[in-house]
Coordinates of C-alpha atoms in Angstrom, one line a residue:
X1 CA 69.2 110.3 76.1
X2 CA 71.6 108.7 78.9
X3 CA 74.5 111.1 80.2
X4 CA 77.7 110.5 79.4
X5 CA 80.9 110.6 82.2
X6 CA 83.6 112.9 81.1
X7 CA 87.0 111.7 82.6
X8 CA 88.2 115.0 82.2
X9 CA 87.0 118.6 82.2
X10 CA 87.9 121.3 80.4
X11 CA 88.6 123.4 83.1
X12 CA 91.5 120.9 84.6
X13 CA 93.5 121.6 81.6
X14 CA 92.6 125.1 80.9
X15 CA 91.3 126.9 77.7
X16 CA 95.3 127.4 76.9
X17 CA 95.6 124.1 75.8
X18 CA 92.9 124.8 73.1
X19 CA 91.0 121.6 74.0
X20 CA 88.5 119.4 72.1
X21 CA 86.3 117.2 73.3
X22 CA 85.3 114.3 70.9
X23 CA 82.8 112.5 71.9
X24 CA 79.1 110.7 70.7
X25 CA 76.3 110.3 73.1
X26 CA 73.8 107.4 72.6
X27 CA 71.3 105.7 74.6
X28 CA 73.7 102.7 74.8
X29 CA 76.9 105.1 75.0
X30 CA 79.5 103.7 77.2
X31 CA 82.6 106.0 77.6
X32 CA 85.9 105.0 77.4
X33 CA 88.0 107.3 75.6
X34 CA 88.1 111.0 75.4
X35 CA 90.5 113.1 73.1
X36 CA 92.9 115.6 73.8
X37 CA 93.1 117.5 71.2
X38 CA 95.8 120.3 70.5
X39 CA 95.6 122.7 67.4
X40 CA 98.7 121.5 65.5
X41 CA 99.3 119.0 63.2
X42 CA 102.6 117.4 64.6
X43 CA 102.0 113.2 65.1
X44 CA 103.1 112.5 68.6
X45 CA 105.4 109.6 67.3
X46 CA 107.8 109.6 64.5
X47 CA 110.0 107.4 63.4
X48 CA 112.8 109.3 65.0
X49 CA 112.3 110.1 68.2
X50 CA 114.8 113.4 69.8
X51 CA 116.4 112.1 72.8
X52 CA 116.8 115.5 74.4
X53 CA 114.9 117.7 75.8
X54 CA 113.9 119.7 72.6
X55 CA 110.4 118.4 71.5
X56 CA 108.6 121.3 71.0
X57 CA 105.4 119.7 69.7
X58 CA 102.0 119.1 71.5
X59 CA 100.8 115.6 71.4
X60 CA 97.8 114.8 69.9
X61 CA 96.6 111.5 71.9
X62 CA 93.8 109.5 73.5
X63 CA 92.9 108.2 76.5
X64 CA 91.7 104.9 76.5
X65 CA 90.3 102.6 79.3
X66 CA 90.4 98.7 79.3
X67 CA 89.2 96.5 82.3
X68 CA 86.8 98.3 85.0
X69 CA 88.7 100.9 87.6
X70 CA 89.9 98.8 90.9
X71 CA 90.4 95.7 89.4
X72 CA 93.8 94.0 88.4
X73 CA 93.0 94.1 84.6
X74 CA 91.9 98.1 85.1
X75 CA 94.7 99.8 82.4
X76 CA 94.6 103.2 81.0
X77 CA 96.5 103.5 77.7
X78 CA 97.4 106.5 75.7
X79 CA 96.8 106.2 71.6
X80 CA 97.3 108.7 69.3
X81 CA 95.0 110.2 66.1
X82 CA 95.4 107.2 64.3
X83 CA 94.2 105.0 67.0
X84 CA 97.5 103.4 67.7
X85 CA 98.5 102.9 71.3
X86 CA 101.3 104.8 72.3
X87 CA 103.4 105.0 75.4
X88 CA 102.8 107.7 77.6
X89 CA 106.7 107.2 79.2
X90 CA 108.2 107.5 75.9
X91 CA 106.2 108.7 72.9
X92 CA 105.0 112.2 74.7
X93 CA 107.6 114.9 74.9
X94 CA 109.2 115.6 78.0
X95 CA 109.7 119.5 76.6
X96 CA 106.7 121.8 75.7
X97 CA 108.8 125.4 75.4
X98 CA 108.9 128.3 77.5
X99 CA 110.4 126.5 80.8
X100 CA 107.2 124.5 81.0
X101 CA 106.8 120.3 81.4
X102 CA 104.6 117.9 80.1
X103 CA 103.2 116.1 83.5
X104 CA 100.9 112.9 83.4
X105 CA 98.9 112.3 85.9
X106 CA 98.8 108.9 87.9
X107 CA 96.9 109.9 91.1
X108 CA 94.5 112.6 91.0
X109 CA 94.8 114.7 94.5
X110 CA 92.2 113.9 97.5
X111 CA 92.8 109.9 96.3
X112 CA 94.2 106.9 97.5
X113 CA 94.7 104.2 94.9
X114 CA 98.2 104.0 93.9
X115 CA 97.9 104.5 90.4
X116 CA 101.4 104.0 88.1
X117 CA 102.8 103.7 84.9
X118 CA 103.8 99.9 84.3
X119 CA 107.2 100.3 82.9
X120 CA 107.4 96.8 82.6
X121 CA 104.2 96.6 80.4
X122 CA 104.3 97.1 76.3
X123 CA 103.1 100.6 75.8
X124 CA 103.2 101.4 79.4
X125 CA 99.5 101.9 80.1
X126 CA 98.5 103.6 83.6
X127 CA 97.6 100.3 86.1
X128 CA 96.7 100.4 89.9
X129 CA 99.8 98.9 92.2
X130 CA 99.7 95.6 93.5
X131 CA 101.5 94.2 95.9
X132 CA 101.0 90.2 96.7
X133 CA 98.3 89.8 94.3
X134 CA 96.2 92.6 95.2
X135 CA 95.5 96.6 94.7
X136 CA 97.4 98.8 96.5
X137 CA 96.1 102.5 97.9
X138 CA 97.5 104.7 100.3
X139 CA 96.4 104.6 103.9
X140 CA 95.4 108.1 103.3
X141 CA 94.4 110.1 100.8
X142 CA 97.2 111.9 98.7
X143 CA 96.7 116.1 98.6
X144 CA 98.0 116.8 95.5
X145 CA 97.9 115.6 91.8
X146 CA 100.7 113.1 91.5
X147 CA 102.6 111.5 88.1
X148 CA 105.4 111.5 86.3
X149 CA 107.3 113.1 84.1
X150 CA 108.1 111.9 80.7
X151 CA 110.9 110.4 78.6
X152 CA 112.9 110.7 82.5
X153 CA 114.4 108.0 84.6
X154 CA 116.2 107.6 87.8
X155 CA 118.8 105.2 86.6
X156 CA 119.5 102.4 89.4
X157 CA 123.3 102.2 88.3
X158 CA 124.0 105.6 88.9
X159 CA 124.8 106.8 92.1
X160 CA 124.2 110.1 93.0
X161 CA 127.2 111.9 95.4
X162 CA 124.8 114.8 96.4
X163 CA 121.8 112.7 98.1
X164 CA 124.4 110.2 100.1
X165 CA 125.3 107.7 97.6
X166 CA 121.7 106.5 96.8
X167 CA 121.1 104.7 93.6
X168 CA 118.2 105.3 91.4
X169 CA 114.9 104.0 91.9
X170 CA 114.5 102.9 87.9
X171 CA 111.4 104.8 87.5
X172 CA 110.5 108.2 86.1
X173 CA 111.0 111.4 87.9
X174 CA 107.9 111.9 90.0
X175 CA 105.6 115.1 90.2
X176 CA 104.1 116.8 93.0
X177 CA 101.7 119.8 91.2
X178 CA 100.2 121.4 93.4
X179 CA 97.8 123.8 92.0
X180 CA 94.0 123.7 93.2
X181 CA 92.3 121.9 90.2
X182 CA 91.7 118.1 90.9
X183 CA 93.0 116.3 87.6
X184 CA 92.3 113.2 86.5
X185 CA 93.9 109.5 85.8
X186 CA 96.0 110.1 82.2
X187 CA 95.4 114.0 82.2
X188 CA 98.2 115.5 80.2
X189 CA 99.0 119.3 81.8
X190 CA 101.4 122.0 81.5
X191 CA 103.5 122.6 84.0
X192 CA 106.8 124.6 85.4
X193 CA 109.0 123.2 88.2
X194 CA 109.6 125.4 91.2
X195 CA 111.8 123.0 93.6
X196 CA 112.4 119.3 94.1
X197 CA 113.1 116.6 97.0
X198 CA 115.6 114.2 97.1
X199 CA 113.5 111.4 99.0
X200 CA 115.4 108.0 99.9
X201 CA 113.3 104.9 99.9
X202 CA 114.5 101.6 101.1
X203 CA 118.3 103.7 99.8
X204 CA 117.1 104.2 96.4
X205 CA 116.3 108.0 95.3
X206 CA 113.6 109.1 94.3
X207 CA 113.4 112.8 93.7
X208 CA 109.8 114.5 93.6
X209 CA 109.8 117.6 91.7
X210 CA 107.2 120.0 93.0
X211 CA 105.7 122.2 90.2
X212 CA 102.1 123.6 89.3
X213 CA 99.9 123.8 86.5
X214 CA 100.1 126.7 84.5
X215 CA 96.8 127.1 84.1
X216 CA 96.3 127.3 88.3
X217 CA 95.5 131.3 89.4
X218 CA 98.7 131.3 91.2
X219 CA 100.7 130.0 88.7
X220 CA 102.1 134.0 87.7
X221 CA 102.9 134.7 91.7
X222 CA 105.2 131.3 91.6
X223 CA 108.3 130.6 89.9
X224 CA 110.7 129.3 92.6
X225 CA 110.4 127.3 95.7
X226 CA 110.6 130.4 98.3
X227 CA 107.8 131.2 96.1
X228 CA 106.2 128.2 96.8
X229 CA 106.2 129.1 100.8
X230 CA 105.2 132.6 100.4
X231 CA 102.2 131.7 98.3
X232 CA 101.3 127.8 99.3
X233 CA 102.4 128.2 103.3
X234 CA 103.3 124.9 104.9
X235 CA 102.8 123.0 101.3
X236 CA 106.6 122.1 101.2
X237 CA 106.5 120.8 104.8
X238 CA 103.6 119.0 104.3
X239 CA 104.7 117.3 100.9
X240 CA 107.9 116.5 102.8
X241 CA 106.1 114.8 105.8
X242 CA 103.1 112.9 103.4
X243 CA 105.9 111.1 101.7
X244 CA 108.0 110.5 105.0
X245 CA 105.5 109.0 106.8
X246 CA 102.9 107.4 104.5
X247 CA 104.3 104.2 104.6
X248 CA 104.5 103.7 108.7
X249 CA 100.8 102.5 109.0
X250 CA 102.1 99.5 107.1
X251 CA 104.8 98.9 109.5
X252 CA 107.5 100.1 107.6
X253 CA 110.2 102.6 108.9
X254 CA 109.9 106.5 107.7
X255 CA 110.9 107.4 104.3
X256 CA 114.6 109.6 104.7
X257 CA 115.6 113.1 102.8
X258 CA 118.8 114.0 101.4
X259 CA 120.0 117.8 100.6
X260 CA 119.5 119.1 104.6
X261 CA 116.0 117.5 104.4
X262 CA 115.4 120.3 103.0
X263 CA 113.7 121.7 99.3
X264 CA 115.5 122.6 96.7
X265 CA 115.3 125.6 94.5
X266 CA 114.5 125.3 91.0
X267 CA 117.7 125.7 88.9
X268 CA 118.3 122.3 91.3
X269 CA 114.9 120.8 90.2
X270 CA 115.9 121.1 86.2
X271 CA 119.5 119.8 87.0
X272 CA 117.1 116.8 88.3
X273 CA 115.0 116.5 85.3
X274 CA 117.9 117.4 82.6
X275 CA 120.0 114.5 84.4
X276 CA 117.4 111.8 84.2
X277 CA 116.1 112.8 80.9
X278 CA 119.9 112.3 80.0
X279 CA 119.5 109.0 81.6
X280 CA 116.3 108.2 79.5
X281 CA 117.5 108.7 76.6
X282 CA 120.5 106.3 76.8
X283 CA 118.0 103.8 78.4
X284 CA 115.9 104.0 74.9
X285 CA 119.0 103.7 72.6
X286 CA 120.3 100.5 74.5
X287 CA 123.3 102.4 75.9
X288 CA 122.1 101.6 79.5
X289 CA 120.6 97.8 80.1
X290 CA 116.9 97.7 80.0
X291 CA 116.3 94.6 82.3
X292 CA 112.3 94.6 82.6
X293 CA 111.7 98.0 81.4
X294 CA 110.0 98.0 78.1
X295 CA 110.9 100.4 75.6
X296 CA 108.1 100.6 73.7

């Protein structure tokens, strides 16, 4: 009997997230979807959906692959129990309780394709970059588990006093977690925020949120970004420097950092993620212009 690949293991979520695996194994088994299940019986999407950051409820979804893994057609989408795709920006709370995040993973750490939701996609599957017609990766790998945060954006109209005047980049809020599990493309994990950076690219913001998983052993010893230093030395630094610098070997000039170039604590980091879930949520009710973005 052939062995099946499992895109993700139970170990990189953690046996808190009661996890299922739902799977069939066959001669002529080819993998591409694996369930996340989690023991309630909330749907993910309802015909309402709360525009704050109050959804409580654990998502049950899929992941589903389409197209082969570095190729322009390669999409990951998210469905839910009823096999109906779902979008991983919108339909998955930003909010699990207890000070903790939902974070989706783009770019699993020690990698170099740039992996991103396509906001501009229906359903916003997972795709690799492109940038004149072909895939984009990083010159070097990436340390950490990178992603987003759902049902956030960095509105472009808005500019933002505190990080000198620099208008939002019209994404969601980005995630550095830096725990020592390697996740995996669509992984769905738990995490709390302990400080953020206010990058400037090309002068538009873009705030990376560093946080880790709760499930990582050191998750008890850190709640704030001093925390972070004491625990992780030289990670903040070395977040700080990766995202300056990684796009120089393309010619390009360093990336810049508001705040004192300097990280911010965490009651700064949920101001962050408060603000632009604020700004999400008029973005979905048509109070803010979508341009490109879909909203579904």
């Amino acid at each position: 009997m052939a062995a099946t690949r499992i895109m993700v293991s139970a170990s990189n979520i953690g046996t808190s997230s009661s996890l299922l695996f739902k799977t069939a194994v066959s001669p002529s088994f080819k993998p591409q979807c694996l369930s996340f299940c989690f023991n309630n019986n909330t749907r993910l999407v309802s015909k309402k959906r709360a525009f704050t950051c109050s959804a409580l409820y654990k998502p049950e979804i899929q992941i589903k692959e389409e197209g082969q893994p570095e190729t322009l057609d390669y999409r990951v989408f998210f469905v839910d129990n009823s096999g109906k795709k779902v979008s991983p920006w919108h339909d998955i709370p930003l909010h699990v309780g207890d000070g903790a995040f939902n974070f989706i993973v783009e770019i699993p750490k020690e990698s170099s394709a740039k992996m991103e939701v396509a906001t501009d996609e229906i359903f916003t599957p997972i795709k690799q970059d492109t940038k004149k017609g072909k895939l984009r990766y990083y010159p070097y790998n990436i340390n950490w588990n990178y992603g987003l945060l759902p049902q956030t954006w960095e509105d472009p109209s808005l500019a933002n006093p505190e990080v000198d005047g620099a208008f939002g980049d019209n994404d969601p809020v980005d995630v550095v977690e830096i725990g020592e599990s390697r996740g995996n493309v669509g992984q769905l994990v738990k995490v709390k925020p302990l400080g953020c950076l206010a990058m400037i690219d090309e002068g538009e913001l873009d705030w990376k949120i560093v946080a880790i998983s709760l499930d990582d052993p050191k998750a008890s010893l850190v709640n704030d970004v001093d925390d972070v230093e004491k625990h992780f030395p030289g990670t903040l630094t070395a977040i700080r420097d990766w995202f300056r610098d990684y796009k120089i070997p393309d010619g390009k000039p360093a990336n810049k950092f508001g705040l004192g170039n300097k990280a911010a604590n965490k009651d700064y980091a949920l101001k962050v993620i408060t603000e632009t879930n604020e700004s999400w949520a008029k973005l979905v009710k048509r109070s803010t212009p979508a341009g490109e973005l879909s909203l579904v």
